[in-house]
Short mmCIF file of C-alpha atoms in Angstrom, two decimals:
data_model
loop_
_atom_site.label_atom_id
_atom_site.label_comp_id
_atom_site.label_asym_id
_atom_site.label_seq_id
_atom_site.Cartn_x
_atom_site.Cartn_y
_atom_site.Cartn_z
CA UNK Q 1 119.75 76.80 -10.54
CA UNK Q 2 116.99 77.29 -8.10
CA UNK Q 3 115.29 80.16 -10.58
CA UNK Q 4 115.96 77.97 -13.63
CA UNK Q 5 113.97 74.92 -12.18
CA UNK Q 6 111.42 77.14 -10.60
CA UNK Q 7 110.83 78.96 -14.40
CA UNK Q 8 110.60 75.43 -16.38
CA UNK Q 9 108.17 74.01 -13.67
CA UNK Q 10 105.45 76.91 -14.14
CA UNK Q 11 106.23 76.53 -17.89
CA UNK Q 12 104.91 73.51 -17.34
CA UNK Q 13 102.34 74.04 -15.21
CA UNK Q 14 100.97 76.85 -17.95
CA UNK Q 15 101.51 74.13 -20.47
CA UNK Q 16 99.14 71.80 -18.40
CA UNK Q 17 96.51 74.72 -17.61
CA UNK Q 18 95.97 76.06 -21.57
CA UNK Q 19 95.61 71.95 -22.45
CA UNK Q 20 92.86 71.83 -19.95
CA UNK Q 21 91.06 74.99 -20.68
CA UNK Q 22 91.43 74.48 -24.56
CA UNK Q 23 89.88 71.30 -24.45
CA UNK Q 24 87.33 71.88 -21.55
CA UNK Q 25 85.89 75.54 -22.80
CA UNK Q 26 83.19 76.02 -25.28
CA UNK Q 27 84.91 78.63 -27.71
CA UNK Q 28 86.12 76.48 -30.48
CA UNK Q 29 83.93 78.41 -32.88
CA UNK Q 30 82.06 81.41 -32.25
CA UNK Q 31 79.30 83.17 -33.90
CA UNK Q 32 77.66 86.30 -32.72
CA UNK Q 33 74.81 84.51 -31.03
CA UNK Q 34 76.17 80.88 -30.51
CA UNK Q 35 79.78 79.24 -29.52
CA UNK Q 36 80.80 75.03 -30.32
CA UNK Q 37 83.61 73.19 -28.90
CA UNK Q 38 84.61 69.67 -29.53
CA UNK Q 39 81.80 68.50 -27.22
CA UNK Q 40 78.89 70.48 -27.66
CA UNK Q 41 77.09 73.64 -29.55
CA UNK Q 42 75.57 76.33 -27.58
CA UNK Q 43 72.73 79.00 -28.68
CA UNK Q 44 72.03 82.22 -26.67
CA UNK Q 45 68.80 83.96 -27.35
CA UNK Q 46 67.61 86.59 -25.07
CA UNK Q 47 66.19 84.50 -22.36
CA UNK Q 48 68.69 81.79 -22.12
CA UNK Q 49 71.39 79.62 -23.20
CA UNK Q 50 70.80 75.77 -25.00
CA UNK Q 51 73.48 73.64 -25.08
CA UNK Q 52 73.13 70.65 -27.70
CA UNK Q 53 76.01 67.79 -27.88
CA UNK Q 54 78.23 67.65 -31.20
CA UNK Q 55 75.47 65.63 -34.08
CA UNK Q 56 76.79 62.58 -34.93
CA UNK Q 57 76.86 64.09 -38.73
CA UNK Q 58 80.45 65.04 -37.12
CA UNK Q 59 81.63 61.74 -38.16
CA UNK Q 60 85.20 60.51 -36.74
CA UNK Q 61 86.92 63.31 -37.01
CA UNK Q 62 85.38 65.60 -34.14
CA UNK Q 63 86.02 61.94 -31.83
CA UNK Q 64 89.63 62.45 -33.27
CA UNK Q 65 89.62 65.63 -32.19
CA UNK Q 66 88.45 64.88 -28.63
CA UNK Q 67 90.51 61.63 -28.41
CA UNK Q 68 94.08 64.04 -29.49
CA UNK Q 69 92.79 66.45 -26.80
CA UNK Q 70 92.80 64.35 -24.12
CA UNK Q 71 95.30 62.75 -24.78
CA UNK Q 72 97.76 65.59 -25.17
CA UNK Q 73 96.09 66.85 -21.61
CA UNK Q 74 96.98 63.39 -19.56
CA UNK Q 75 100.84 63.08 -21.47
CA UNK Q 76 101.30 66.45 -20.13
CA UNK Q 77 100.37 65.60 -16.58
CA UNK Q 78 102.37 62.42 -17.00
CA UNK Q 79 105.41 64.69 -18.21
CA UNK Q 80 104.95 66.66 -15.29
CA UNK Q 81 105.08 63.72 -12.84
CA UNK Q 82 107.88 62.17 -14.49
CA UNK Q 83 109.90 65.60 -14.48
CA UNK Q 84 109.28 65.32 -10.54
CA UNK Q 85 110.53 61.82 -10.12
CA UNK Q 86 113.22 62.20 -12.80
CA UNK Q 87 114.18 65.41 -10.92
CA UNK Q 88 115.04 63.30 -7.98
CA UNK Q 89 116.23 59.59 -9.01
CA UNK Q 90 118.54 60.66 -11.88
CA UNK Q 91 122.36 61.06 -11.40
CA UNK Q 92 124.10 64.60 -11.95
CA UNK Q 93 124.77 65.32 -15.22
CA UNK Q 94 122.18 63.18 -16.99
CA UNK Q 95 119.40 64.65 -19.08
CA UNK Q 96 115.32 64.06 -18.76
CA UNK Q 97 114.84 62.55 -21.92
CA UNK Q 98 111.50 60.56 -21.09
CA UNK Q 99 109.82 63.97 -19.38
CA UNK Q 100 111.17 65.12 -22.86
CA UNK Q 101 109.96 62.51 -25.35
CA UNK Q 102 106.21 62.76 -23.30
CA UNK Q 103 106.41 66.36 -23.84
CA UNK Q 104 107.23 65.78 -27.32
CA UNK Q 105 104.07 63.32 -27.66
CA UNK Q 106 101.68 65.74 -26.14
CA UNK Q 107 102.55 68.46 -28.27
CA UNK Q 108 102.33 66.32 -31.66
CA UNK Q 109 98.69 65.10 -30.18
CA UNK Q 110 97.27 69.16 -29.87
CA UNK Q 111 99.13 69.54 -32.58
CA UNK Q 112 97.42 67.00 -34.73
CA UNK Q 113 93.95 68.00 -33.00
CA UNK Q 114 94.17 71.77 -34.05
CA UNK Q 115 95.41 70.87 -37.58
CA UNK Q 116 92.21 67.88 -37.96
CA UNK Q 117 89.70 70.66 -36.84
CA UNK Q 118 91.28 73.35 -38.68
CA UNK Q 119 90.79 70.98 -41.43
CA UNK Q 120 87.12 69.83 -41.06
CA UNK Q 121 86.20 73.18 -39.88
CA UNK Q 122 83.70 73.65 -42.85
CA UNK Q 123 82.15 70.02 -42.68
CA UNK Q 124 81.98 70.36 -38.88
CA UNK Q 125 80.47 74.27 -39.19
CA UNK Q 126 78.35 73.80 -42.71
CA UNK Q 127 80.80 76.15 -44.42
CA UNK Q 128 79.56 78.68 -42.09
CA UNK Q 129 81.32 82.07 -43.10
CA UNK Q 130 79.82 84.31 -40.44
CA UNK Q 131 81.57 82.31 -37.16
CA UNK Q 132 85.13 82.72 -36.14
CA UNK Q 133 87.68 80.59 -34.46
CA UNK Q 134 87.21 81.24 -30.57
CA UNK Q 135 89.84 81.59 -28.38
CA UNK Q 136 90.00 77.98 -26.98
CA UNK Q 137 91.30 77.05 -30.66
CA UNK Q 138 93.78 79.52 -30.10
CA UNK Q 139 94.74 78.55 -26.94
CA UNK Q 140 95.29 75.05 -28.66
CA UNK Q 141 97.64 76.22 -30.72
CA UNK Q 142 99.54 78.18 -27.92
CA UNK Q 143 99.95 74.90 -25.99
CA UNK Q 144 100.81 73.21 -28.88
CA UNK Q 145 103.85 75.66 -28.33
CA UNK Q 146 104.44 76.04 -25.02
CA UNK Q 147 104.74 71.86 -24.98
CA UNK Q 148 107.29 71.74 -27.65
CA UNK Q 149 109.16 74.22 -26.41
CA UNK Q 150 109.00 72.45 -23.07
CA UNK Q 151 109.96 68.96 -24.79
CA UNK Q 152 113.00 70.47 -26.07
CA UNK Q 153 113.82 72.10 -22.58
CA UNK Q 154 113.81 69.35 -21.21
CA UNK Q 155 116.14 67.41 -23.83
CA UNK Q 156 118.44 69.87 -23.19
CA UNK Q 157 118.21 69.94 -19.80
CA UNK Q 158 121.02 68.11 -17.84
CA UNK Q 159 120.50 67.76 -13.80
CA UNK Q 160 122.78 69.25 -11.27
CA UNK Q 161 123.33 69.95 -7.98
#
């Protein structure tokens, strides 16, 4: 039981860590000299870097995109503190459906971030074809998993001894 509770908790921990470097990290979009994230665009030359925020020609949808982000980053540590109290005030044999229904929340908001910039990506790139998605988009996406599978851990979960 000890191993079980040991393995969700540093699921959840990961789940918690890819949420804050996906939304924090400037690799959204990359291009061979420049990278853009949800908050700003940056261009390397050969003497330095210049970091610009997101233009306002973004519209709602980038602010959508940061709003789902954070979002899905503070349910997560909410989930975690609520598997930690639930962990010790529920009665054998129940199951930790609000740490689940959070979890279930968080993943639907990186979820719904991803699939809004995955959307927009040519208004928010000006159908750029040389850039690529960077790996802080793909880390999105592996949160998005790593949270849902989490949610539905812990609906399954009951608590024992």
């Amino acid at each position: 039981m000890l191993l079980i509770l040991l393995f969700i908790i540093l699921f959840h921990l990961a789940s918690v860590v890819l949420l804050f470097i996906s939304t924090i990290n400037n690799a959204w979009w990359t291009k061979t000299n420049s990278t853009a994230d949800i908050w700003q665009i940056c261009t390397t030359n050969e003497t330095a870097t210049y970091c610009s925020p997101v233009p306002s020609t973004y519209g709602e949808y980038i602010q959508a995109v940061q709003a789902t982000m954070i979002l899905s980053t503070i349910l997560c540590c909410i989930g975690f503190l609520s598997f930690v109290l639930q962990l010790f005030r529920l009665k054998q044999g129940e199951r930790f459906v609000f740490t689940a229904i959070i979890q279930m929340l968080s993943s639907l908001s990186v979820m719904v971030a991803a699939a809004i910039y995955t959307d927009q990506k040519d208004a928010f790139h000006n159908n750029d074809k040389e850039g690529d998605y960077g790996y802080s988009f793909i880390l999105a996406w592996i949160a998005f998993a790593f949270t849902f599978v989490s949610g539905v851990m812990y609906l399954i979960l009951r608590k024992r001894k």
